[in-house]
Amino acid sequence: MKSLVIAIDGPASSGKSTTAKLIAEKLGLMYLDTGAMYRAIALKIYQSGTELTDKASLTKLLNSTTVTQKNQNGEVHFLLDGIDVTEAIRTPEISLWVGPVSEHALVREYLVNWQREIGKAGGIVADGRDIGTVVFPSADLKVYLIADSHIRAVRRQKELAARGIVQKVEEVEEAIVKRDHRDSNREHSPLRMASDAIEIDTTHLTVGDQVERVLALVKKLQTQESK
Ligand code: DC
């Protein structure tokens, strides 16, 4: 179990982070939210006014940045250069900004290397867009979560409201659909389901159902391996 690598990919707000975090907790594995890494880098680029076309400045910024995760009272917190940015990386502005940032070859190369380094000993559940296709192509289990865009917008709207950010569901849905389009059509590691991934449609599933389905897949995998 300790060396298990589980990749959870899918479009925006399909339930990846919630599922990945709970699976990691239940199986005693490390949880890695790669979307948060892209968001934190986007926040730093945004705050520093670095132009994405300025390769030298971008390289300097990447080489002097650390993004770490820590568990605090059962919640995952993200630190950018030691500062807690858990809230700051989840704003609608950063959701817009992260698109062009995550398309950038330099940013992707830097973060993919870093993610592989974190996961090299195994024992990890990572969620993102390219985990099963690029970051950990030989993951033991690859899950691809999908859900109807309206349902995803309703879930995202609730999450935002809980943090005091009010947005109409139509606006949230439009932003989600645009982001999916951008993520799926970019040049470098676009959002794709790996050929050996298992798709789960979470439209009509509760979080508990999602977690149960993935746990059942892990169990099946272990049964096959012990034969
Ligand atoms: O999962 P999220 O919404 O926090 O991800 C934020 C953005 O980062 C998303 O629009 C696409 C990008 N991303 C990526 O390109 N590759 C990943 N492995 C994770 C996220």
Coordinates of C-alpha atoms and ligand atoms in Angstrom, one line a residue:
M1 CA 0.0 0.0 0.0
K2 CA 2.8 2.3 0.9
S3 CA 4.2 2.4 -2.7
L4 CA 0.8 2.8 -4.4
V5 CA 0.5 5.6 -6.9
I6 CA -3.1 6.8 -7.7
A7 CA -3.7 9.4 -10.4
I8 CA -7.0 11.3 -10.3
D9 CA -7.6 13.6 -13.3
G10 CA -10.6 15.3 -14.8
P11 CA -12.1 18.7 -15.7
A12 CA -12.6 21.6 -13.3
S13 CA -14.8 20.9 -10.2
S14 CA -15.4 17.3 -11.1
G15 CA -14.7 16.3 -7.5
K16 CA -11.0 15.4 -7.9
S17 CA -9.5 17.1 -4.9
T18 CA -12.3 16.1 -2.5
T19 CA -12.0 12.5 -3.6
A20 CA -8.2 12.4 -3.8
K21 CA -7.9 13.9 -0.3
L22 CA -10.3 11.4 1.3
I23 CA -8.8 8.4 -0.5
A24 CA -5.3 9.5 0.7
E25 CA -6.7 9.8 4.3
K26 CA -8.4 6.4 4.2
L27 CA -5.4 4.6 2.7
G28 CA -2.7 6.5 4.7
L29 CA -1.1 7.9 1.6
M30 CA 0.2 11.3 0.8
Y31 CA -2.2 13.6 -1.1
L32 CA -0.8 16.0 -3.7
D33 CA -3.0 18.7 -5.2
T34 CA -1.2 19.7 -8.4
G35 CA -3.8 22.3 -9.3
A36 CA -2.9 24.2 -6.1
M37 CA 0.7 24.3 -7.3
Y38 CA -0.3 25.9 -10.6
R39 CA -2.5 28.3 -8.7
A40 CA 0.2 29.3 -6.3
I41 CA 2.7 29.9 -9.2
A42 CA 0.0 31.9 -11.0
L43 CA -0.5 34.0 -7.8
K44 CA 3.2 34.7 -7.5
I45 CA 3.5 35.7 -11.2
Y46 CA 0.4 37.9 -10.9
Q47 CA 1.7 39.6 -7.7
S48 CA 5.2 40.1 -9.1
G49 CA 4.0 41.5 -12.4
T50 CA 6.2 39.0 -14.3
E51 CA 5.4 38.8 -18.0
L52 CA 4.9 35.3 -19.2
T53 CA 6.9 36.2 -22.4
D54 CA 9.9 37.2 -20.3
K55 CA 11.6 33.7 -20.1
A56 CA 14.6 34.9 -18.0
S57 CA 12.4 36.5 -15.3
L58 CA 10.0 33.5 -15.3
T59 CA 12.9 31.0 -14.9
K60 CA 14.3 33.1 -12.0
L61 CA 10.9 33.3 -10.4
L62 CA 10.3 29.5 -10.7
N63 CA 13.8 28.7 -9.3
S64 CA 13.2 30.9 -6.3
T65 CA 9.7 29.6 -5.5
T66 CA 8.6 26.9 -3.1
V67 CA 5.0 25.6 -2.8
T68 CA 4.4 23.2 0.1
Q69 CA 1.3 21.5 1.5
K70 CA 0.7 21.0 5.2
N71 CA -2.2 19.4 7.1
Q72 CA -3.7 21.6 9.8
N73 CA -6.7 20.4 11.8
G74 CA -7.6 18.0 9.1
E75 CA -7.5 20.7 6.4
V76 CA -4.9 20.9 3.6
H77 CA -3.1 24.3 3.6
F78 CA -0.8 25.6 0.9
L79 CA 2.3 27.7 1.6
L80 CA 3.9 29.9 -1.1
D81 CA 7.4 30.7 0.0
G82 CA 6.3 30.0 3.5
I83 CA 3.1 32.2 3.4
D84 CA -0.3 30.6 3.7
V85 CA -2.1 31.2 0.4
T86 CA -4.9 28.6 0.8
E87 CA -7.6 31.2 0.4
A88 CA -5.8 33.5 -2.0
I89 CA -5.3 30.8 -4.7
R90 CA -9.0 29.9 -4.9
T91 CA -10.4 33.3 -6.0
P92 CA -12.2 33.7 -9.4
E93 CA -9.3 36.0 -10.5
I94 CA -6.7 33.3 -10.0
S95 CA -9.0 30.7 -11.7
L96 CA -8.7 33.0 -14.7
W97 CA -5.0 33.7 -14.4
V98 CA -4.0 30.1 -13.9
G99 CA -5.1 29.3 -17.5
P100 CA -2.3 31.1 -19.4
V101 CA 0.2 30.2 -16.6
S102 CA -0.5 26.4 -16.7
E103 CA -0.2 26.5 -20.5
H104 CA 3.4 27.7 -20.3
A105 CA 6.0 25.1 -21.2
L106 CA 8.5 26.4 -18.6
V107 CA 6.0 26.3 -15.8
R108 CA 4.8 22.8 -16.7
E109 CA 8.3 21.4 -17.0
Y110 CA 9.2 22.9 -13.6
L111 CA 6.1 21.6 -11.8
V112 CA 6.0 18.2 -13.5
N113 CA 9.7 17.6 -12.4
W114 CA 8.8 18.7 -8.9
Q115 CA 5.7 16.5 -8.7
R116 CA 7.7 13.5 -9.9
E117 CA 10.3 14.2 -7.3
I118 CA 7.6 14.3 -4.6
G119 CA 6.0 11.1 -5.8
K120 CA 9.1 9.1 -6.6
A121 CA 8.9 7.0 -3.5
G122 CA 5.2 6.2 -4.2
G123 CA 2.5 6.2 -1.6
I124 CA 0.7 9.1 -3.2
V125 CA -2.7 10.2 -4.5
A126 CA -2.3 13.1 -6.9
D127 CA -5.0 15.0 -8.6
G128 CA -4.8 17.3 -11.6
R129 CA -5.2 17.2 -15.4
D130 CA -2.1 15.3 -16.6
I131 CA -1.3 13.0 -13.7
G132 CA -2.1 9.8 -15.5
T133 CA -0.9 10.9 -18.9
V134 CA 2.3 12.8 -18.1
V135 CA 3.3 13.1 -14.4
F136 CA 2.8 9.4 -13.4
P137 CA 2.1 7.5 -16.6
S138 CA 2.8 4.2 -14.8
A139 CA 0.5 4.9 -11.9
D140 CA -1.1 1.8 -10.3
L141 CA -4.6 3.2 -10.7
K142 CA -5.8 6.0 -12.9
V143 CA -9.2 7.5 -12.4
Y144 CA -10.8 10.1 -14.6
L145 CA -13.7 12.0 -13.0
I146 CA -16.3 13.7 -15.1
A147 CA -19.6 15.5 -14.3
D148 CA -22.2 17.6 -16.0
S149 CA -21.0 21.2 -16.3
H150 CA -24.1 22.6 -14.5
I151 CA -23.7 20.3 -11.6
R152 CA -20.0 21.2 -11.4
A153 CA -20.9 24.9 -11.4
V154 CA -23.4 24.4 -8.6
R155 CA -20.8 22.6 -6.5
R156 CA -18.2 25.3 -7.2
Q157 CA -20.7 28.1 -6.4
K158 CA -21.3 26.5 -3.0
E159 CA -17.6 26.2 -2.3
L160 CA -17.1 29.9 -3.3
A161 CA -20.1 31.0 -1.2
A162 CA -18.7 29.1 1.9
R163 CA -15.7 31.4 1.5
G164 CA -17.8 34.6 1.1
I165 CA -17.5 34.8 -2.7
V166 CA -20.8 35.4 -4.3
Q167 CA -21.2 34.5 -8.0
K168 CA -24.2 33.6 -10.2
V169 CA -24.2 29.9 -11.1
E170 CA -24.4 30.9 -14.8
E171 CA -21.2 32.9 -14.4
V172 CA -19.5 30.0 -12.6
E173 CA -20.6 27.6 -15.3
E174 CA -19.3 29.8 -18.1
A175 CA -15.9 30.1 -16.4
I176 CA -15.7 26.3 -15.9
V177 CA -16.6 25.6 -19.5
K178 CA -14.0 28.1 -20.8
R179 CA -11.3 26.7 -18.5
D180 CA -12.0 23.1 -19.6
H181 CA -11.8 24.2 -23.2
R182 CA -8.5 25.9 -22.6
D183 CA -7.1 23.0 -20.6
S184 CA -8.2 20.5 -23.3
N185 CA -6.9 22.5 -26.2
R186 CA -3.5 23.7 -25.0
E187 CA -0.3 22.6 -26.7
H188 CA 1.5 21.1 -23.7
S189 CA 0.0 18.2 -21.8
P190 CA -3.7 19.0 -22.5
L191 CA -6.4 17.5 -20.3
R192 CA -7.0 14.0 -21.7
M193 CA -8.2 10.7 -20.2
A194 CA -5.3 8.2 -20.2
S195 CA -6.1 5.2 -22.3
D196 CA -5.8 3.0 -19.2
A197 CA -7.8 5.2 -16.9
I198 CA -11.2 4.3 -15.5
E199 CA -13.9 7.0 -16.0
I200 CA -16.3 7.8 -13.2
D201 CA -19.2 10.1 -13.8
T202 CA -19.9 11.9 -10.5
T203 CA -23.0 13.9 -11.8
H204 CA -25.4 11.8 -9.6
L205 CA -22.9 10.6 -7.0
T206 CA -22.3 11.9 -3.5
V207 CA -18.8 12.4 -2.2
G208 CA -19.2 9.2 -0.2
D209 CA -20.2 7.3 -3.4
Q210 CA -17.2 8.7 -5.3
V211 CA -14.8 7.6 -2.6
E212 CA -16.4 4.1 -2.3
R213 CA -16.1 3.6 -6.1
V214 CA -12.4 4.5 -6.0
L215 CA -11.8 2.4 -2.9
A216 CA -13.5 -0.5 -4.7
L217 CA -11.0 -0.1 -7.6
V218 CA -8.1 -0.1 -5.2
K219 CA -9.4 -3.3 -3.6
K220 CA -9.8 -4.9 -7.0
L221 CA -6.3 -4.0 -7.9
Q222 CA -4.9 -5.5 -4.7
T223 CA -6.9 -8.7 -5.2
Q224 CA -5.5 -9.0 -8.7
E225 CA -1.9 -8.4 -7.4
S226 CA -2.2 -10.9 -4.7
K227 CA -3.2 -13.7 -7.1
Ligands
DC1 O1 -7.7 21.7 -10.3 P1 -7.6 23.2 -10.2 O2 -8.9 23.9 -10.7 O3 -7.2 23.8 -8.9 O4 -6.5 23.6 -11.3 C1 -6.2 24.9 -11.6 C2 -5.6 25.0 -13.1 O5 -4.4 24.4 -13.1 C3 -6.5 24.3 -14.1 O6 -7.2 25.2 -14.9 C4 -5.5 23.6 -15.0 C5 -4.2 23.7 -14.3 N1 -3.7 22.3 -14.0 C6 -2.9 21.7 -14.9 O7 -2.7 22.2 -16.0 N2 -2.3 20.5 -14.6 C7 -2.5 20.0 -13.4 N3 -1.9 18.8 -13.2 C8 -3.3 20.6 -12.5 C9 -3.9 21.8 -12.8

